[in-house]
Tab-separated table of C-alpha atoms in Angstrom:
chain	number	residue	atom	x	y	z
A	1	UNK	CA	2.743	-12.047	-61.808
A	2	UNK	CA	2.255	-14.666	-59.153
A	3	UNK	CA	5.062	-13.397	-56.873
A	4	UNK	CA	4.048	-9.717	-56.736
A	5	UNK	CA	0.390	-10.552	-56.332
A	6	UNK	CA	1.196	-12.911	-53.451
A	7	UNK	CA	3.367	-10.235	-51.800
A	8	UNK	CA	0.595	-7.657	-51.971
A	9	UNK	CA	-1.887	-10.148	-50.547
A	10	UNK	CA	0.379	-10.948	-47.595
A	11	UNK	CA	0.925	-7.278	-46.840
A	12	UNK	CA	-2.799	-6.666	-47.001
A	13	UNK	CA	-3.473	-9.554	-44.651
A	14	UNK	CA	-0.842	-8.294	-42.201
A	15	UNK	CA	-2.290	-4.792	-42.257
A	16	UNK	CA	-5.773	-6.191	-41.768
A	17	UNK	CA	-4.616	-8.297	-38.811
A	18	UNK	CA	-3.004	-5.293	-37.108
A	19	UNK	CA	-6.101	-3.195	-37.698
A	20	UNK	CA	-8.319	-5.962	-36.330
A	21	UNK	CA	-6.165	-6.344	-33.228
A	22	UNK	CA	-6.205	-2.592	-32.638
A	23	UNK	CA	-9.961	-2.486	-33.089
A	24	UNK	CA	-10.386	-5.393	-30.643
A	25	UNK	CA	-8.246	-3.670	-27.993
A	26	UNK	CA	-10.097	-0.401	-28.455
A	27	UNK	CA	-13.439	-2.164	-28.242
A	28	UNK	CA	-12.404	-3.910	-25.020
A	29	UNK	CA	-11.317	-0.594	-23.483
A	30	UNK	CA	-14.519	1.103	-24.568
A	31	UNK	CA	-16.585	-1.774	-23.211
A	32	UNK	CA	-14.875	-1.526	-19.820
A	33	UNK	CA	-15.198	2.268	-19.598
A	34	UNK	CA	-19.028	2.412	-19.692
A	35	UNK	CA	-19.160	-0.517	-17.267
A	36	UNK	CA	-17.023	1.425	-14.793
A	37	UNK	CA	-18.940	4.662	-15.330
A	38	UNK	CA	-22.289	2.948	-14.741
A	39	UNK	CA	-21.097	1.054	-11.663
A	40	UNK	CA	-22.792	0.039	-9.449
A	41	UNK	CA	-25.893	-1.444	-11.037
A	42	UNK	CA	-26.565	-3.966	-8.260
A	43	UNK	CA	-25.669	-4.529	-4.585
A	44	UNK	CA	-21.974	-4.623	-3.658
A	45	UNK	CA	-20.597	-7.178	-1.178
A	46	UNK	CA	-18.195	-5.899	1.463
A	47	UNK	CA	-16.418	-8.845	3.078
A	48	UNK	CA	-15.314	-8.503	6.702
A	49	UNK	CA	-13.065	-11.184	8.152
A	50	UNK	CA	-14.315	-10.900	11.727
A	51	UNK	CA	-17.591	-11.355	13.566
A	52	UNK	CA	-20.454	-8.901	13.846
A	53	UNK	CA	-20.373	-6.437	16.719
A	54	UNK	CA	-16.621	-5.949	16.955
A	55	UNK	CA	-14.843	-2.672	16.279
A	56	UNK	CA	-13.741	-3.664	12.753
A	57	UNK	CA	-17.247	-4.785	11.839
A	58	UNK	CA	-18.826	-1.669	13.316
A	59	UNK	CA	-16.618	0.680	11.302
A	60	UNK	CA	-17.246	-1.386	8.160
A	61	UNK	CA	-21.019	-1.106	8.641
A	62	UNK	CA	-20.803	2.630	9.305
A	63	UNK	CA	-18.871	3.055	6.049
A	64	UNK	CA	-21.119	0.676	4.090
A	65	UNK	CA	-24.182	2.700	5.100
A	66	UNK	CA	-22.622	5.874	3.760
A	67	UNK	CA	-21.540	4.215	0.503
A	68	UNK	CA	-25.067	2.816	0.047
A	69	UNK	CA	-26.540	6.310	0.349
A	70	UNK	CA	-24.002	7.882	-1.998
A	71	UNK	CA	-24.002	5.282	-4.769
A	72	UNK	CA	-27.681	4.363	-4.687
A	73	UNK	CA	-27.171	0.604	-4.277
A	74	UNK	CA	-26.711	-1.416	-1.118
A	75	UNK	CA	-23.189	-2.138	0.142
A	76	UNK	CA	-23.867	-5.323	2.068
A	77	UNK	CA	-21.479	-6.325	4.854
A	78	UNK	CA	-20.807	-10.057	4.822
A	79	UNK	CA	-18.923	-11.504	7.793
A	80	UNK	CA	-16.677	-14.216	6.332
A	81	UNK	CA	-15.192	-15.326	9.646
A	82	UNK	CA	-12.233	-17.695	9.985
A	83	UNK	CA	-8.442	-18.010	9.997
A	84	UNK	CA	-7.997	-14.567	11.561
A	85	UNK	CA	-9.584	-12.768	8.648
A	86	UNK	CA	-7.669	-14.527	5.891
A	87	UNK	CA	-10.750	-16.383	4.580
A	88	UNK	CA	-12.382	-13.085	3.665
A	89	UNK	CA	-9.176	-11.736	2.157
A	90	UNK	CA	-8.659	-14.853	0.047
A	91	UNK	CA	-12.261	-14.789	-1.179
A	92	UNK	CA	-11.863	-11.218	-2.413
A	93	UNK	CA	-8.453	-11.928	-3.942
A	94	UNK	CA	-10.090	-14.637	-6.066
A	95	UNK	CA	-13.262	-12.665	-6.868
A	96	UNK	CA	-14.051	-11.112	-10.250
A	97	UNK	CA	-12.465	-7.628	-10.504
A	98	UNK	CA	-15.753	-5.939	-11.338
A	99	UNK	CA	-16.267	-3.798	-8.239
A	100	UNK	CA	-19.001	-5.970	-6.738
A	101	UNK	CA	-16.856	-7.825	-4.166
A	102	UNK	CA	-14.691	-5.696	-1.895
A	103	UNK	CA	-12.545	-6.372	1.167
A	104	UNK	CA	-12.666	-4.472	4.452
A	105	UNK	CA	-8.957	-4.679	5.130
A	106	UNK	CA	-6.957	-4.234	8.290
A	107	UNK	CA	-3.535	-4.532	9.866
A	108	UNK	CA	-3.576	-8.254	10.652
A	109	UNK	CA	-4.688	-9.725	7.336
A	110	UNK	CA	-2.812	-7.253	5.132
A	111	UNK	CA	0.413	-6.491	6.999
A	112	UNK	CA	1.035	-8.953	9.838
A	113	UNK	CA	0.036	-12.412	8.589
A	114	UNK	CA	2.171	-12.264	5.428
A	115	UNK	CA	5.183	-11.794	7.727
A	116	UNK	CA	4.216	-14.738	9.957
A	117	UNK	CA	3.719	-17.312	7.232
A	118	UNK	CA	2.321	-17.609	3.733
A	119	UNK	CA	-1.389	-16.815	3.502
A	120	UNK	CA	-3.296	-17.952	0.385
A	121	UNK	CA	-3.076	-14.468	-1.143
A	122	UNK	CA	-0.381	-11.939	-1.999
A	123	UNK	CA	-1.107	-8.559	-0.402
A	124	UNK	CA	0.678	-6.602	-3.129
A	125	UNK	CA	-0.227	-8.606	-6.241
A	126	UNK	CA	-3.792	-9.735	-5.489
A	127	UNK	CA	-5.403	-6.479	-4.350
A	128	UNK	CA	-6.005	-2.958	-5.573
A	129	UNK	CA	-5.756	-0.549	-2.594
A	130	UNK	CA	-8.698	1.860	-2.554
A	131	UNK	CA	-8.434	3.990	0.589
A	132	UNK	CA	-7.870	3.906	4.336
A	133	UNK	CA	-10.783	5.351	6.283
A	134	UNK	CA	-8.793	5.829	9.482
A	135	UNK	CA	-6.338	4.642	12.080
A	136	UNK	CA	-6.789	3.082	15.516
A	137	UNK	CA	-3.940	4.055	17.845
A	138	UNK	CA	-3.140	1.929	20.827
A	139	UNK	CA	-2.079	3.300	24.186
A	140	UNK	CA	0.539	2.111	26.641
A	141	UNK	CA	-1.215	1.641	29.981
A	142	UNK	CA	0.101	0.737	33.427
A	143	UNK	CA	-1.452	-0.260	36.705
A	144	UNK	CA	-1.942	3.004	38.654
A	145	UNK	CA	0.216	1.715	41.516
A	146	UNK	CA	3.253	1.670	39.213
A	147	UNK	CA	5.385	4.737	40.094
A	148	UNK	CA	5.546	6.067	36.520
A	149	UNK	CA	3.693	8.822	34.688
A	150	UNK	CA	5.493	8.977	31.335
A	151	UNK	CA	7.475	6.859	28.888
A	152	UNK	CA	10.946	7.760	30.130
A	153	UNK	CA	9.984	6.983	33.731
A	154	UNK	CA	8.482	3.701	32.542
A	155	UNK	CA	11.692	2.697	30.744
A	156	UNK	CA	13.817	3.638	33.743
A	157	UNK	CA	11.547	1.657	36.070
A	158	UNK	CA	11.740	-1.476	33.897
A	159	UNK	CA	15.527	-1.224	33.670
A	160	UNK	CA	15.817	-0.917	37.469
A	161	UNK	CA	14.061	-4.255	38.147
A	162	UNK	CA	16.210	-7.264	39.028
A	163	UNK	CA	13.919	-9.632	37.102
A	164	UNK	CA	12.056	-9.163	33.844
A	165	UNK	CA	8.609	-7.694	34.332
A	166	UNK	CA	5.688	-9.295	32.472
A	167	UNK	CA	3.425	-7.527	30.009
A	168	UNK	CA	0.115	-8.501	28.461
A	169	UNK	CA	-0.001	-9.607	24.845
A	170	UNK	CA	-3.729	-9.159	24.335
A	171	UNK	CA	-4.894	-11.256	21.405
A	172	UNK	CA	-1.945	-13.641	21.397
A	173	UNK	CA	1.626	-13.586	19.999
A	174	UNK	CA	0.623	-12.295	16.552
A	175	UNK	CA	-1.649	-9.527	17.807
A	176	UNK	CA	-0.984	-5.825	17.317
A	177	UNK	CA	-0.857	-5.448	21.101
A	178	UNK	CA	1.957	-7.977	21.510
A	179	UNK	CA	3.956	-7.003	18.425
A	180	UNK	CA	3.696	-3.320	19.247
A	181	UNK	CA	5.257	-3.966	22.638
A	182	UNK	CA	8.021	-5.977	20.963
A	183	UNK	CA	8.813	-2.996	18.742
A	184	UNK	CA	8.766	-0.584	21.662
A	185	UNK	CA	10.971	-2.728	23.908
A	186	UNK	CA	13.527	-3.084	21.111
A	187	UNK	CA	13.537	0.664	20.488
A	188	UNK	CA	13.822	1.446	24.214
A	189	UNK	CA	16.523	-1.145	24.792
A	190	UNK	CA	14.666	-2.961	27.564
A	191	UNK	CA	13.427	-6.523	28.059
A	192	UNK	CA	10.150	-7.842	29.441
A	193	UNK	CA	8.327	-11.179	29.368
A	194	UNK	CA	5.244	-11.580	27.189
A	195	UNK	CA	2.136	-13.148	28.704
A	196	UNK	CA	-0.336	-14.146	25.993
A	197	UNK	CA	-4.085	-13.672	26.335
A	198	UNK	CA	-6.943	-14.610	24.028
A	199	UNK	CA	-8.013	-10.974	23.846
A	200	UNK	CA	-7.193	-7.502	25.082
A	201	UNK	CA	-10.124	-7.466	27.525
A	202	UNK	CA	-8.700	-10.357	29.546
A	203	UNK	CA	-5.225	-8.817	29.579
A	204	UNK	CA	-6.574	-5.427	30.609
A	205	UNK	CA	-8.470	-7.054	33.471
A	206	UNK	CA	-5.163	-8.424	34.774
A	207	UNK	CA	-3.467	-5.026	34.464
A	208	UNK	CA	-6.288	-3.514	36.531
A	209	UNK	CA	-5.949	-6.300	39.115
A	210	UNK	CA	-2.174	-5.819	39.299
A	211	UNK	CA	-1.314	-9.314	38.043
A	212	UNK	CA	0.668	-7.761	35.198
A	213	UNK	CA	1.908	-4.152	35.223
A	214	UNK	CA	1.409	-3.017	31.636
A	215	UNK	CA	0.285	-3.603	28.051
A	216	UNK	CA	-0.707	-1.853	24.845
A	217	UNK	CA	-4.473	-1.675	24.372
A	218	UNK	CA	-6.781	0.012	21.833
A	219	UNK	CA	-7.583	3.513	23.008
A	220	UNK	CA	-11.401	3.042	23.209
A	221	UNK	CA	-10.908	0.088	25.569
A	222	UNK	CA	-8.438	1.945	27.762
A	223	UNK	CA	-10.255	5.245	28.166
A	224	UNK	CA	-13.195	4.134	30.364
A	225	UNK	CA	-10.775	2.337	32.694
A	226	UNK	CA	-8.457	5.346	32.798
A	227	UNK	CA	-11.359	7.697	33.556
A	228	UNK	CA	-12.289	5.415	36.445
A	229	UNK	CA	-8.725	5.484	37.781
A	230	UNK	CA	-8.202	1.771	37.141
A	231	UNK	CA	-5.274	2.230	34.741
A	232	UNK	CA	-2.953	5.089	33.814
A	233	UNK	CA	-2.477	5.957	30.136
A	234	UNK	CA	1.170	6.780	29.402
A	235	UNK	CA	1.435	7.372	25.629
A	236	UNK	CA	-0.298	6.609	22.333
A	237	UNK	CA	1.378	4.561	19.617
A	238	UNK	CA	0.645	6.855	16.665
A	239	UNK	CA	3.118	9.571	15.657
A	240	UNK	CA	0.451	12.203	16.259
A	241	UNK	CA	-1.911	12.677	19.176
A	242	UNK	CA	-5.304	11.051	18.921
A	243	UNK	CA	-8.548	12.966	18.501
A	244	UNK	CA	-9.994	10.782	21.253
A	245	UNK	CA	-7.340	11.639	23.849
A	246	UNK	CA	-5.483	14.791	22.793
A	247	UNK	CA	-3.936	15.235	26.240
A	248	UNK	CA	-2.028	11.949	26.030
A	249	UNK	CA	1.414	12.367	24.390
A	250	UNK	CA	2.782	10.094	21.707
A	251	UNK	CA	5.714	7.739	22.206
A	252	UNK	CA	7.388	9.629	19.377
A	253	UNK	CA	7.321	12.905	21.342
A	254	UNK	CA	8.216	11.138	24.603
A	255	UNK	CA	11.819	10.367	23.788
A	256	UNK	CA	11.563	8.011	20.796
A	257	UNK	CA	11.146	10.153	17.648
A	258	UNK	CA	9.540	8.458	14.667
A	259	UNK	CA	7.999	5.612	16.649
A	260	UNK	CA	4.668	4.591	15.172
A	261	UNK	CA	2.605	1.412	15.235
A	262	UNK	CA	-1.129	1.525	14.567
A	263	UNK	CA	-4.132	-0.533	13.612
A	264	UNK	CA	-6.145	0.694	10.647
A	265	UNK	CA	-9.250	0.040	8.555
A	266	UNK	CA	-9.443	0.422	4.807
A	267	UNK	CA	-10.972	-0.791	1.581
A	268	UNK	CA	-9.315	-3.025	-1.016
A	269	UNK	CA	-10.613	-4.523	-4.253
A	270	UNK	CA	-9.443	-7.478	-6.338
A	271	UNK	CA	-6.432	-6.654	-8.519
A	272	UNK	CA	-7.561	-5.554	-11.956
A	273	UNK	CA	-10.652	-3.679	-10.750
A	274	UNK	CA	-11.247	-0.749	-13.156
A	275	UNK	CA	-9.354	2.354	-12.054
A	276	UNK	CA	-12.489	4.475	-12.423
A	277	UNK	CA	-14.303	2.406	-9.784
A	278	UNK	CA	-11.319	2.526	-7.431
A	279	UNK	CA	-10.986	6.290	-7.862
A	280	UNK	CA	-14.692	6.938	-7.289
A	281	UNK	CA	-14.644	4.951	-4.058
A	282	UNK	CA	-11.447	6.649	-2.883
A	283	UNK	CA	-12.894	10.087	-3.595
A	284	UNK	CA	-15.894	9.253	-1.423
A	285	UNK	CA	-13.598	8.089	1.413
A	286	UNK	CA	-11.782	11.432	1.205
A	287	UNK	CA	-15.106	13.300	1.461
A	288	UNK	CA	-16.268	11.102	4.344
A	289	UNK	CA	-13.077	11.820	6.312
A	290	UNK	CA	-14.028	15.525	6.296
A	291	UNK	CA	-17.736	15.077	7.010
A	292	UNK	CA	-18.382	16.063	10.670
A	293	UNK	CA	-21.334	13.684	11.000
A	294	UNK	CA	-19.390	10.696	9.660
A	295	UNK	CA	-16.285	11.606	11.661
A	296	UNK	CA	-18.426	11.696	14.811
A	297	UNK	CA	-19.411	8.107	14.017
A	298	UNK	CA	-15.733	7.159	13.703
A	299	UNK	CA	-14.975	8.888	17.001
A	300	UNK	CA	-17.347	6.499	18.750
A	301	UNK	CA	-15.048	3.633	17.739
A	302	UNK	CA	-11.777	5.422	18.461
A	303	UNK	CA	-10.906	5.867	14.781
A	304	UNK	CA	-8.940	8.904	13.634
A	305	UNK	CA	-10.158	9.755	10.072
A	306	UNK	CA	-7.729	9.739	7.163
A	307	UNK	CA	-9.152	9.141	3.644
A	308	UNK	CA	-5.986	8.284	1.680
A	309	UNK	CA	-5.772	8.224	-2.117
A	310	UNK	CA	-5.132	4.800	-3.741
A	311	UNK	CA	-1.486	5.767	-4.310
A	312	UNK	CA	-1.006	6.939	-0.743
A	313	UNK	CA	-2.689	3.810	0.578
A	314	UNK	CA	-0.476	1.544	-1.550
A	315	UNK	CA	2.636	3.319	-0.231
A	316	UNK	CA	1.376	3.041	3.348
A	317	UNK	CA	0.723	-0.708	2.964
A	318	UNK	CA	4.280	-1.391	1.800
A	319	UNK	CA	5.713	0.580	4.721
A	320	UNK	CA	3.302	-1.063	7.159
A	321	UNK	CA	4.232	-4.545	5.956
A	322	UNK	CA	7.911	-3.758	6.534
A	323	UNK	CA	7.190	-2.433	10.035
A	324	UNK	CA	5.238	-5.479	11.173
A	325	UNK	CA	7.710	-7.849	9.514
A	326	UNK	CA	10.333	-6.316	11.788
A	327	UNK	CA	8.045	-6.755	14.797
A	328	UNK	CA	7.330	-10.396	13.913
A	329	UNK	CA	11.055	-11.057	13.615
A	330	UNK	CA	11.779	-9.414	16.973
A	331	UNK	CA	8.989	-11.368	18.685
A	332	UNK	CA	9.877	-14.623	16.913
A	333	UNK	CA	6.266	-15.299	15.918
A	334	UNK	CA	5.195	-17.740	13.198
A	335	UNK	CA	1.818	-19.068	12.055
A	336	UNK	CA	0.986	-22.427	13.588
């Protein structure tokens, strides 16, 4: 009798263990679901890796104000400045995945820096993409004395020079401005010499003065100078025309189909953040991108609205990382 009784007992214990494990898993899932449905129950931190008053910060605050109104709790922008935005990114990557610490992401921290060196976070593994609120195209500008009015004339002019012409790399070697020019020069089959500047404003000042003939610059910075006749805008870097300057053609339609290189702003959460929270935030971004009042606010900062789904945003990030990795390789840039 001992053997059969022991066998039955072991089977019972095994069945009980499986049932207990199943119950535990179900309980954990049920516990997470109400937490996600009731989110938020307190203020949410939105970390921005750059200082207050800049374009990235301004768009983050515009978005945070809308999210605060919609969700009934404050979305508080916190400027975690340092290491070109990577301090903020790293802080969010290591934060609890509960929806209360989010990252205002952008091109440099997400797509460019991983190609230049090894930041303390993994863009793909450490974050849950939520949505991109919009894109910031740059525009190829020239000094108005340059005898060119379009991309093909610009390329022909550069090729005709006996010595390499300089161009402004506003923001330094790893900036979007510099890397975008590297991509364009490679695609056009021409060579120029990069001149690094601490920021686009200084480089643009030298284009206006005629010290350097050209550069890529964010559209909102270029437009006032173009309207005053101080620079000529040749083409935008997106693959579609910008809302802010619909008369300016794209590089893609100016002889180089498929060319695209943009800055962007979006929201990311720590990996493991409940899908319900991510989806609710993404749905609000999609609504915001179609709200005329909110879009007018984006227009003031030169942002073309988008409102991607989490899946679309994740796909975009992978493609964007590959694009800027190519640009970094062409320019030969590494983190110091």
